[in-house]
N, CA, C and O atoms as a DFTB+ gen file, in Angstrom:
660 C
 N C O
     1  1       0.118      -5.715      29.612
     2  2      -0.678      -5.017      30.614
     3  2      -1.050      -6.007      31.717
     4  3      -2.105      -6.639      31.663
     5  1      -0.208      -6.133      32.683
     6  2      -0.461      -7.097      33.750
     7  2      -1.220      -6.507      34.914
     8  3      -1.891      -7.239      35.642
     9  1      -1.134      -5.202      35.109
    10  2      -1.787      -4.562      36.241
    11  2      -2.973      -3.714      35.800
    12  3      -3.258      -2.688      36.419
    13  1      -3.673      -4.124      34.739
    14  2      -4.809      -3.361      34.228
    15  2      -5.929      -3.365      35.260
    16  3      -6.414      -4.425      35.656
    17  1      -6.340      -2.167      35.694
    18  2      -7.360      -2.064      36.737
    19  2      -8.616      -1.330      36.282
    20  3      -9.658      -1.438      36.928
    21  1      -8.536      -0.578      35.171
    22  2      -9.712       0.171      34.727
    23  2      -9.639       0.433      33.229
    24  3      -8.567       0.661      32.668
    25  1     -10.821       0.392      32.592
    26  2     -10.955       0.698      31.172
    27  2     -12.220       1.529      31.002
    28  3     -13.281       1.187      31.525
    29  1     -12.089       2.635      30.256
    30  2     -13.236       3.498      29.972
    31  2     -13.313       3.750      28.470
    32  3     -12.284       3.849      27.802
    33  1     -14.530       3.853      27.940
    34  2     -14.758       4.296      26.570
    35  2     -15.357       5.691      26.650
    36  3     -16.389       5.898      27.287
    37  1     -14.701       6.646      25.997
    38  2     -15.125       8.048      26.058
    39  2     -15.493       8.511      24.653
    40  3     -14.639       8.566      23.767
    41  1     -16.776       8.847      24.452
    42  2     -17.253       9.307      23.146
    43  2     -17.051      10.814      23.029
    44  3     -17.662      11.592      23.762
    45  1     -16.183      11.216      22.096
    46  2     -15.950      12.618      21.791
    47  2     -16.357      12.858      20.341
    48  3     -16.702      11.913      19.632
    49  1     -16.320      14.084      19.905
    50  2     -16.730      14.387      18.536
    51  2     -15.879      13.672      17.505
    52  3     -16.384      13.280      16.453
    53  1     -14.595      13.494      17.789
    54  2     -13.706      12.869      16.811
    55  2     -13.688      11.346      16.915
    56  3     -12.922      10.698      16.201
    57  1     -14.501      10.765      17.773
    58  2     -14.594       9.311      17.871
    59  2     -14.693       8.838      19.304
    60  3     -14.684       9.629      20.248
    61  1     -14.787       7.531      19.443
    62  2     -14.843       6.907      20.772
    63  2     -13.428       6.479      21.129
    64  3     -12.798       5.704      20.409
    65  1     -12.940       6.994      22.251
    66  2     -11.564       6.731      22.677
    67  2     -11.561       5.762      23.853
    68  3     -12.357       5.883      24.785
    69  1     -10.650       4.800      23.787
    70  2     -10.504       3.816      24.860
    71  2      -9.356       4.244      25.758
    72  3      -8.230       4.431      25.297
    73  1      -9.648       4.398      27.044
    74  2      -8.638       4.765      28.044
    75  2      -8.440       3.567      28.963
    76  3      -9.393       3.051      29.546
    77  1      -7.186       3.133      29.083
    78  2      -6.844       2.004      29.933
    79  2      -5.849       2.468      30.986
    80  3      -4.975       3.291      30.714
    81  1      -5.997       1.922      32.204
    82  2      -5.127       2.331      33.302
    83  2      -4.567       1.112      34.008
    84  3      -5.304       0.224      34.435
    85  1      -3.237       1.087      34.124
    86  2      -2.529       0.068      34.899
    87  2      -2.072       0.698      36.202
    88  3      -1.569       1.822      36.218
    89  1      -2.251      -0.039      37.300
    90  2      -1.795       0.448      38.606
    91  2      -1.194      -0.719      39.357
    92  3      -1.894      -1.657      39.740
    93  1       0.109      -0.654      39.566
    94  2       0.789      -1.673      40.359
    95  2       0.672      -1.302      41.826
    96  3       1.319      -0.361      42.286
    97  1      -0.146      -2.036      42.559
    98  2      -0.391      -1.650      43.957
    99  2       0.757      -2.017      44.885
   100  3       0.760      -1.606      46.045
   101  1       1.721      -2.773      44.408
   102  2       2.908      -3.028      45.233
   103  2       4.056      -2.112      44.830
   104  3       4.830      -1.669      45.678
   105  1       4.165      -1.829      43.530
   106  2       5.261      -0.982      43.050
   107  2       4.848       0.489      42.915
   108  3       5.696       1.381      42.883
   109  1       3.542       0.726      42.836
   110  2       3.061       2.091      42.611
   111  2       3.079       2.486      41.142
   112  3       2.744       3.619      40.794
   113  1       3.473       1.547      40.275
   114  2       3.538       1.836      38.837
   115  2       2.183       2.337      38.344
   116  3       1.133       1.825      38.733
   117  1       2.231       3.362      37.466
   118  2       1.017       3.892      36.841
   119  2       1.281       4.037      35.344
   120  3       2.263       4.656      34.933
   121  1       0.385       3.454      34.532
   122  2       0.505       3.570      33.085
   123  2      -0.877       3.899      32.522
   124  3      -1.862       3.236      32.846
   125  1      -0.940       4.935      31.673
   126  2      -2.187       5.336      31.020
   127  2      -2.018       5.124      29.519
   128  3      -1.040       5.574      28.921
   129  1      -2.987       4.431      28.919
   130  2      -3.033       4.229      27.468
   131  2      -4.283       4.913      26.931
   132  3      -5.360       4.798      27.517
   133  1      -4.143       5.621      25.823
   134  2      -5.288       6.195      25.112
   135  2      -5.270       5.589      23.715
   136  3      -4.313       5.773      22.962
   137  1      -6.321       4.873      23.378
   138  2      -6.426       4.187      22.088
   139  2      -5.214       3.293      21.828
   140  3      -4.715       3.217      20.705
   141  1      -4.744       2.614      22.886
   142  2      -3.636       1.676      22.764
   143  2      -2.255       2.304      22.795
   144  3      -1.256       1.586      22.824
   145  1      -2.174       3.633      22.788
   146  2      -0.883       4.316      22.801
   147  2      -0.561       4.762      24.234
   148  3      -1.389       5.378      24.904
   149  1       0.628       4.447      24.677
   150  2       1.046       4.817      26.027
   151  2       1.198       6.341      26.122
   152  3       1.956       6.944      25.362
   153  1       0.475       6.950      27.056
   154  2       0.531       8.399      27.268
   155  2       1.346       8.762      28.507
   156  3       2.060       9.765      28.513
   157  1       1.238       7.954      29.546
   158  2       1.950       8.218      30.806
   159  2       2.508       6.898      31.325
   160  3       1.838       5.866      31.280
   161  1       3.733       6.945      31.813
   162  2       4.318       5.796      32.517
   163  2       5.132       6.338      33.677
   164  3       6.040       7.150      33.497
   165  1       4.789       5.873      34.874
   166  2       5.538       6.234      36.080
   167  2       5.828       4.953      36.840
   168  3       4.918       4.188      37.160
   169  1       7.089       4.728      37.123
   170  2       7.512       3.525      37.840
   171  2       7.844       3.890      39.285
   172  3       8.250       5.016      39.575
   173  1       7.670       2.947      40.166
   174  2       8.085       3.063      41.559
   175  2       7.596       4.342      42.238
   176  3       8.384       5.119      42.776
   177  1       6.287       4.538      42.201
   178  2       5.673       5.658      42.922
   179  2       5.443       5.198      44.364
   180  3       4.848       4.144      44.588
   181  1       5.907       5.976      45.335
   182  2       5.729       5.581      46.729
   183  2       4.342       5.933      47.237
   184  3       3.843       5.310      48.174
   185  1       3.719       6.929      46.623
   186  2       2.359       7.304      46.993
   187  2       1.408       6.552      46.067
   188  3       1.397       6.795      44.861
   189  1       0.613       5.644      46.620
   190  2      -0.243       4.791      45.801
   191  2      -1.548       5.466      45.387
   192  3      -2.222       4.985      44.477
   193  1      -1.916       6.561      46.030
   194  2      -3.122       7.303      45.656
   195  2      -2.699       8.607      44.987
   196  3      -1.545       9.024      45.084
   197  1      -3.657       9.246      44.302
   198  2      -3.340      10.514      43.635
   199  2      -4.100      10.659      42.336
   200  3      -5.191      10.114      42.170
   201  1      -3.499      11.415      41.403
   202  2      -4.146      11.713      40.128
   203  2      -3.142      11.605      39.000
   204  3      -1.945      11.825      39.183
   205  1      -3.656      11.259      37.824
   206  2      -2.872      11.292      36.590
   207  2      -3.683      12.080      35.566
   208  3      -4.826      11.728      35.274
   209  1      -3.096      13.143      35.020
   210  2      -3.797      14.014      34.076
   211  2      -3.119      13.924      32.708
   212  3      -1.893      13.895      32.608
   213  1      -3.936      13.882      31.666
   214  2      -3.458      13.732      30.297
   215  2      -4.522      14.290      29.359
   216  3      -5.586      14.716      29.806
   217  1      -4.236      14.286      28.058
   218  2      -5.190      14.793      27.060
   219  2      -5.711      13.641      26.223
   220  3      -5.024      12.641      26.014
   221  1      -6.951      13.801      25.743
   222  2      -7.565      12.781      24.901
   223  2      -8.311      13.460      23.750
   224  3      -8.951      14.496      23.932
   225  1      -8.217      12.860      22.569
   226  2      -8.958      13.331      21.410
   227  2      -8.289      14.471      20.672
   228  3      -7.310      15.055      21.137
   229  1      -8.850      14.775      19.496
   230  2      -8.310      15.832      18.641
   231  2      -8.388      17.198      19.312
   232  3      -7.537      18.057      19.077
   233  1      -9.408      17.401      20.147
   234  2      -9.580      18.681      20.837
   235  2      -8.723      18.768      22.104
   236  3      -8.791      19.759      22.831
   237  1      -7.921      17.738      22.368
   238  2      -7.032      17.699      23.545
   239  2      -7.805      17.963      24.840
   240  3      -7.437      18.822      25.641
   241  1      -8.882      17.202      25.022
   242  2      -9.701      17.324      26.231
   243  2      -8.874      16.878      27.436
   244  3      -8.160      15.877      27.370
   245  1      -8.974      17.618      28.527
   246  2      -8.256      17.280      29.755
   247  2      -8.966      16.107      30.433
   248  3     -10.164      16.162      30.711
   249  1      -8.210      15.063      30.688
   250  2      -8.731      13.877      31.371
   251  2      -7.888      13.623      32.609
   252  3      -6.668      13.785      32.587
   253  1      -8.544      13.227      33.683
   254  2      -7.852      12.941      34.939
   255  2      -8.352      11.629      35.510
   256  3      -9.558      11.423      35.645
   257  1      -7.431      10.747      35.844
   258  2      -7.776       9.522      36.557
   259  2      -7.466       9.767      38.027
   260  3      -6.339      10.105      38.390
   261  1      -8.486       9.592      38.872
   262  2      -8.332       9.734      40.321
   263  2      -8.152       8.347      40.931
   264  3      -8.900       7.419      40.624
   265  1      -7.161       8.221      41.790
   266  2      -6.857       6.956      42.459
   267  2      -7.088       7.187      43.950
   268  3      -6.372       7.964      44.582
   269  1      -8.084       6.512      44.506
   270  2      -8.427       6.690      45.921
   271  2      -8.421       5.346      46.628
   272  3      -8.866       4.340      46.075
   273  1      -7.911       5.335      47.856
   274  2      -7.956       4.125      48.682
   275  2      -9.356       4.012      49.274
   276  3      -9.901       4.990      49.787
   277  1      -9.937       2.812      49.200
   278  2     -11.263       2.625      49.786
   279  2     -11.189       1.840      51.083
   280  3     -11.945       2.124      52.011
   281  1     -10.296       0.857      51.173
   282  2     -10.066       0.138      52.425
   283  2      -8.861      -0.768      52.244
   284  3      -8.722      -1.444      51.224
   285  1      -7.998      -0.773      53.239
   286  2      -6.817      -1.628      53.167
   287  2      -6.025      -1.389      51.897
   288  3      -5.513      -0.293      51.666
   289  1      -5.931      -2.418      51.081
   290  2      -5.209      -2.300      49.820
   291  2      -6.156      -2.311      48.619
   292  3      -5.777      -2.714      47.520
   293  1      -7.389      -1.865      48.845
   294  2      -8.359      -1.758      47.748
   295  2      -8.399      -0.308      47.282
   296  3      -8.329       0.623      48.084
   297  1      -8.513      -0.138      45.969
   298  2      -8.487       1.203      45.387
   299  2      -9.685       1.406      44.470
   300  3     -10.223       0.459      43.897
   301  1     -10.087       2.668      44.346
   302  2     -11.165       3.050      43.443
   303  2     -10.574       3.986      42.397
   304  3      -9.789       4.879      42.716
   305  1     -10.962       3.770      41.147
   306  2     -10.436       4.557      40.032
   307  2     -11.596       5.251      39.339
   308  3     -12.545       4.598      38.905
   309  1     -11.523       6.577      39.233
   310  2     -12.573       7.330      38.555
   311  2     -11.942       8.217      37.495
   312  3     -10.806       8.670      37.637
   313  1     -12.696       8.456      36.433
   314  2     -12.216       9.271      35.328
   315  2     -13.025      10.555      35.264
   316  3     -14.253      10.541      35.352
   317  1     -12.307      11.677      35.108
   318  2     -12.939      12.980      34.884
   319  2     -12.537      13.483      33.509
   320  3     -11.398      13.304      33.080
   321  1     -13.486      14.117      32.819
   322  2     -13.222      14.764      31.550
   323  2     -13.570      16.238      31.721
   324  3     -14.692      16.576      32.098
   325  1     -12.619      17.101      31.445
   326  2     -12.793      18.557      31.630
   327  2     -13.326      18.902      33.018
   328  3     -14.180      19.777      33.163
   329  1     -12.821      18.213      34.028
   330  2     -13.168      18.521      35.410
   331  2     -14.487      17.957      35.893
   332  3     -14.887      18.220      37.027
   333  1     -15.181      17.178      35.050
   334  2     -16.460      16.578      35.445
   335  2     -16.322      15.065      35.453
   336  3     -15.549      14.501      34.678
   337  1     -17.073      14.409      36.330
   338  2     -17.061      12.945      36.312
   339  2     -17.476      12.485      34.918
   340  3     -18.197      13.195      34.216
   341  1     -17.023      11.301      34.519
   342  2     -17.361      10.800      33.191
   343  2     -18.872      10.754      33.004
   344  3     -19.367      11.109      31.934
   345  1     -19.611      10.326      34.016
   346  2     -21.073      10.260      33.924
   347  2     -21.672      11.641      33.671
   348  3     -22.517      11.801      32.790
   349  1     -21.238      12.632      34.439
   350  2     -21.759      14.001      34.298
   351  2     -21.359      14.588      32.939
   352  3     -22.161      15.259      32.289
   353  1     -20.134      14.334      32.522
   354  2     -19.672      14.825      31.225
   355  2     -20.527      14.248      30.097
   356  3     -20.945      14.981      29.201
   357  1     -20.790      12.929      30.138
   358  2     -21.570      12.285      29.082
   359  2     -23.026      12.760      29.100
   360  3     -23.639      12.902      28.043
   361  1     -23.584      13.008      30.291
   362  2     -24.948      13.553      30.372
   363  2     -25.007      14.925      29.715
   364  3     -25.928      15.208      28.948
   365  1     -24.036      15.777      30.010
   366  2     -23.980      17.107      29.420
   367  2     -23.756      17.022      27.909
   368  3     -24.360      17.769      27.139
   369  1     -22.890      16.115      27.502
   370  2     -22.586      15.953      26.084
   371  2     -23.820      15.518      25.291
   372  3     -24.000      15.934      24.147
   373  1     -24.659      14.693      25.890
   374  2     -25.862      14.235      25.184
   375  2     -26.827      15.394      24.928
   376  3     -27.681      15.308      24.046
   377  1     -26.693      16.467      25.692
   378  2     -27.531      17.651      25.485
   379  2     -26.936      18.599      24.448
   380  3     -27.665      19.384      23.843
   381  1     -25.621      18.537      24.234
   382  2     -24.955      19.498      23.357
   383  2     -24.539      18.917      22.006
   384  3     -24.021      19.639      21.155
   385  1     -24.764      17.613      21.806
   386  2     -24.401      16.993      20.527
   387  2     -25.505      16.050      20.053
   388  3     -26.294      15.542      20.850
   389  1     -25.539      15.832      18.766
   390  2     -26.328      14.748      18.175
   391  2     -25.351      13.857      17.434
   392  3     -24.439      14.346      16.768
   393  1     -25.537      12.549      17.549
   394  2     -24.659      11.593      16.898
   395  2     -25.495      10.599      16.105
   396  3     -26.497      10.079      16.596
   397  1     -25.071      10.344      14.878
   398  2     -25.717       9.355      14.025
   399  2     -24.666       8.405      13.504
   400  3     -23.523       8.800      13.276
   401  1     -25.043       7.160      13.315
   402  2     -24.196       6.205      12.613
   403  2     -24.957       5.807      11.353
   404  3     -26.023       5.195      11.418
   405  1     -24.387       6.168      10.210
   406  2     -24.984       5.858       8.918
   407  2     -24.298       4.624       8.361
   408  3     -23.070       4.537       8.361
   409  1     -25.085       3.672       7.886
   410  2     -24.528       2.465       7.276
   411  2     -24.764       2.570       5.778
   412  3     -25.894       2.425       5.311
   413  1     -23.695       2.824       5.022
   414  2     -23.799       3.033       3.583
   415  2     -22.881       2.074       2.847
   416  3     -21.678       2.035       3.104
   417  1     -23.444       1.307       1.939
   418  2     -22.662       0.372       1.124
   419  2     -21.702      -0.474       1.969
   420  3     -20.545      -0.673       1.598
   421  1     -22.197      -0.965       3.100
   422  2     -21.404      -1.849       3.942
   423  2     -20.399      -1.170       4.845
   424  3     -19.606      -1.847       5.500
   425  1     -20.411       0.137       4.897
   426  2     -19.460       0.873       5.735
   427  2     -20.217       1.786       6.702
   428  3     -21.235       2.377       6.340
   429  1     -19.712       1.894       7.932
   430  2     -20.330       2.763       8.935
   431  2     -19.669       4.132       8.931
   432  3     -18.448       4.251       8.825
   433  1     -20.500       5.167       9.050
   434  2     -20.032       6.547       9.153
   435  2     -20.615       7.135      10.425
   436  3     -21.834       7.195      10.582
   437  1     -19.750       7.571      11.334
   438  2     -20.182       8.193      12.584
   439  2     -20.156       9.701      12.384
   440  3     -19.095      10.293      12.182
   441  1     -21.341      10.322      12.442
   442  2     -21.480      11.758      12.215
   443  2     -21.912      12.404      13.529
   444  3     -22.874      11.968      14.160
   445  1     -21.189      13.448      13.932
   446  2     -21.487      14.149      15.179
   447  2     -21.705      15.628      14.872
   448  3     -20.879      16.265      14.220
   449  1     -22.814      16.161      15.345
   450  2     -23.110      17.587      15.249
   451  2     -22.970      18.191      16.636
   452  3     -23.665      17.786      17.568
   453  1     -22.067      19.167      16.776
   454  2     -21.933      19.914      18.031
   455  2     -22.899      21.087      17.955
   456  3     -22.683      22.022      17.184
   457  1     -23.959      21.041      18.749
   458  2     -25.024      22.040      18.655
   459  2     -24.566      23.442      19.026
   460  3     -25.068      24.425      18.481
   461  1     -23.613      23.541      19.952
   462  2     -23.181      24.871      20.398
   463  2     -22.337      25.595      19.359
   464  3     -22.423      26.817      19.235
   465  1     -21.516      24.849      18.605
   466  2     -20.649      25.476      17.597
   467  2     -21.127      25.204      16.172
   468  3     -20.665      25.842      15.225
   469  1     -22.058      24.250      16.021
   470  2     -22.539      23.775      14.726
   471  2     -21.419      23.120      13.919
   472  3     -21.508      23.028      12.695
   473  1     -20.362      22.665      14.601
   474  2     -19.304      21.910      13.945
   475  2     -19.808      20.499      13.674
   476  3     -20.587      19.947      14.452
   477  1     -19.357      19.922      12.567
   478  2     -19.750      18.573      12.181
   479  2     -18.491      17.736      12.007
   480  3     -17.530      18.163      11.368
   481  1     -18.510      16.536      12.584
   482  2     -17.415      15.592      12.487
   483  2     -17.921      14.333      11.800
   484  3     -19.043      13.896      12.059
   485  1     -17.118      13.750      10.937
   486  2     -17.459      12.471      10.302
   487  2     -16.248      11.558      10.403
   488  3     -15.169      11.880       9.904
   489  1     -16.437      10.423      11.049
   490  2     -15.368       9.436      11.244
   491  2     -14.082      10.071      11.768
   492  3     -12.986       9.755      11.305
   493  1     -14.231      10.963      12.733
   494  2     -13.070      11.547      13.401
   495  2     -12.479      12.768      12.734
   496  3     -11.497      13.323      13.227
   497  1     -13.060      13.203      11.611
   498  2     -12.532      14.371      10.911
   499  2     -13.559      15.489      10.932
   500  3     -14.742      15.271      10.668
   501  1     -13.089      16.691      11.251
   502  2     -13.969      17.856      11.232
   503  2     -14.259      18.212       9.778
   504  3     -13.344      18.353       8.967
   505  1     -15.532      18.353       9.463
   506  2     -15.940      18.563       8.083
   507  2     -16.202      20.045       7.804
   508  3     -16.528      20.819       8.704
   509  1     -16.049      20.408       6.540
   510  2     -16.371      21.758       6.092
   511  2     -17.894      21.889       6.043
   512  3     -18.584      21.002       5.540
   513  1     -18.408      22.996       6.566
   514  2     -19.848      23.239       6.513
   515  2     -20.107      24.457       5.645
   516  3     -19.335      25.416       5.663
   517  1     -21.198      24.421       4.885
   518  2     -21.493      25.487       3.932
   519  2     -22.536      26.465       4.469
   520  3     -22.458      27.660       4.181
   521  1     -23.492      25.993       5.228
   522  2     -24.553      26.857       5.727
   523  2     -24.920      26.415       7.130
   524  3     -25.021      25.221       7.412
   525  1     -25.115      27.382       8.003
   526  2     -25.473      27.063       9.383
   527  2     -26.621      27.957       9.821
   528  3     -26.576      29.173       9.636
   529  1     -27.623      27.367      10.387
   530  2     -28.623      28.133      11.127
   531  2     -29.186      27.204      12.199
   532  3     -28.686      26.092      12.374
   533  1     -30.206      27.638      12.909
   534  2     -30.661      26.856      14.049
   535  2     -31.405      25.590      13.658
   536  3     -31.570      24.695      14.486
   537  1     -31.860      25.496      12.411
   538  2     -32.624      24.326      12.007
   539  2     -31.807      23.288      11.246
   540  3     -32.107      22.096      11.318
   541  1     -30.786      23.718      10.524
   542  2     -29.999      22.750       9.770
   543  2     -28.612      23.276       9.476
   544  3     -28.326      24.467       9.603
   545  1     -27.759      22.347       9.077
   546  2     -26.411      22.682       8.655
   547  2     -26.105      21.842       7.419
   548  3     -26.407      20.649       7.380
   549  1     -25.505      22.468       6.413
   550  2     -25.092      21.738       5.213
   551  2     -23.644      21.315       5.385
   552  3     -22.804      22.094       5.836
   553  1     -23.368      20.088       5.024
   554  2     -22.038      19.523       5.206
   555  2     -21.479      19.129       3.851
   556  3     -22.134      18.440       3.069
   557  1     -20.263      19.575       3.587
   558  2     -19.587      19.212       2.344
   559  2     -18.758      17.966       2.608
   560  3     -17.858      17.978       3.448
   561  1     -19.059      16.899       1.897
   562  2     -18.331      15.652       2.059
   563  2     -17.725      15.238       0.732
   564  3     -18.356      15.406      -0.311
   565  1     -16.516      14.700       0.751
   566  2     -15.950      14.169      -0.489
   567  2     -16.805      12.999      -0.987
   568  3     -17.465      12.322      -0.200
   569  1     -16.782      12.778      -2.276
   570  2     -17.579      11.716      -2.885
   571  2     -17.320      10.368      -2.195
   572  3     -18.244       9.568      -2.048
   573  1     -16.089      10.108      -1.776
   574  2     -15.762       8.830      -1.146
   575  2     -16.531       8.625       0.160
   576  3     -16.804       7.486       0.538
   577  1     -16.883       9.710       0.854
   578  2     -17.663       9.585       2.074
   579  2     -19.114       9.254       1.765
   580  3     -19.782       8.578       2.547
   581  1     -19.595       9.723       0.640
   582  2     -21.011       9.572       0.341
   583  2     -21.359       8.179      -0.176
   584  3     -22.474       7.703       0.038
   585  1     -20.424       7.525      -0.850
   586  2     -20.643       6.169      -1.324
   587  2     -21.983       6.043      -2.065
   588  3     -22.733       5.092      -1.844
   589  1     -22.273       7.002      -2.938
   590  2     -23.493       6.937      -3.730
   591  2     -24.673       7.645      -3.104
   592  3     -25.714       7.767      -3.750
   593  1     -24.557       8.121      -1.865
   594  2     -25.647       8.859      -1.236
   595  2     -25.430      10.330      -1.538
   596  3     -24.424      10.904      -1.121
   597  1     -26.353      10.949      -2.254
   598  2     -26.163      12.327      -2.684
   599  2     -26.875      13.318      -1.779
   600  3     -26.515      14.495      -1.742
   601  1     -27.876      12.857      -1.057
   602  2     -28.620      13.775      -0.207
   603  2     -29.213      12.960       0.934
   604  3     -29.804      11.904       0.709
   605  1     -29.056      13.444       2.133
   606  2     -29.618      12.739       3.275
   607  2     -30.075      13.745       4.304
   608  3     -29.360      14.700       4.606
   609  1     -31.243      13.540       4.836
   610  2     -31.750      14.386       5.899
   611  2     -31.871      13.526       7.149
   612  3     -32.497      12.467       7.119
   613  1     -31.277      13.977       8.240
   614  2     -31.339      13.235       9.483
   615  2     -32.414      13.848      10.377
   616  3     -32.770      15.013      10.204
   617  1     -32.927      13.086      11.319
   618  2     -34.083      13.534      12.100
   619  2     -33.822      14.794      12.917
   620  3     -32.702      15.033      13.369
   621  1     -34.872      15.598      13.101
   622  2     -34.797      16.769      13.966
   623  2     -34.584      16.297      15.387
   624  3     -34.878      15.134      15.662
   625  1     -34.093      17.111      16.317
   626  2     -34.055      18.564      16.254
   627  2     -32.942      19.118      15.393
   628  3     -32.972      20.305      15.068
   629  1     -31.970      18.327      15.012
   630  2     -30.898      18.843      14.177
   631  2     -30.911      18.081      12.863
   632  3     -30.995      16.853      12.853
   633  1     -30.830      18.790      11.779
   634  2     -30.884      18.183      10.463
   635  2     -29.579      18.471       9.741
   636  3     -29.071      19.591       9.792
   637  1     -29.040      17.475       9.075
   638  2     -27.832      17.637       8.285
   639  2     -28.186      17.410       6.824
   640  3     -28.939      16.491       6.499
   641  1     -27.658      18.224       5.964
   642  2     -27.822      18.017       4.543
   643  2     -26.449      17.765       3.950
   644  3     -25.565      18.616       4.047
   645  1     -26.261      16.597       3.334
   646  2     -24.984      16.237       2.766
   647  2     -24.941      16.665       1.310
   648  3     -25.897      16.431       0.571
   649  1     -23.861      17.280       0.892
   650  2     -23.698      17.744      -0.468
   651  2     -22.444      17.128      -1.059
   652  3     -21.394      17.122      -0.416
   653  1     -22.537      16.614      -2.265
   654  2     -21.400      15.990      -2.926
   655  2     -20.453      17.052      -3.472
   656  3     -20.894      18.092      -3.961
   657  1     -19.147      16.786      -3.386
   658  2     -18.152      17.665      -4.021
   659  2     -17.382      16.889      -5.058
   660  3     -16.496      17.441      -5.710
């Protein structure tokens, strides 16, 4: 990655995704990486400004990198997720999700509750839920996820109850 010009970390329900963008300002080359995997490669683009659109995450969220000239040969790179600036998307996301990182027996578990759908994700996997209402949701986790924790209540406004299977 010799022409790396921008890197973003995007927190989605299935995990935090790293988006990297290469832009060759002499060749017009554009390369997009998501979590280290090449998603887009375009060589010898004559138009140095424009957009690159791709998907990110398990939910295939639409992401767009905007390339704008600011002066001379200087460029500005911005990322949009689902048509919103990354900042606006993350502000909205903080209102519609709760995220916890549980440290159990030396291992971290990232748990995300989507308040609008009551879907629960743990370490990038959508989990089976047994009961849903506005105050709590029960989550069925395999014993390996629990690592000896049989019941856990997380702080309101959203409460998760973990049940061993």
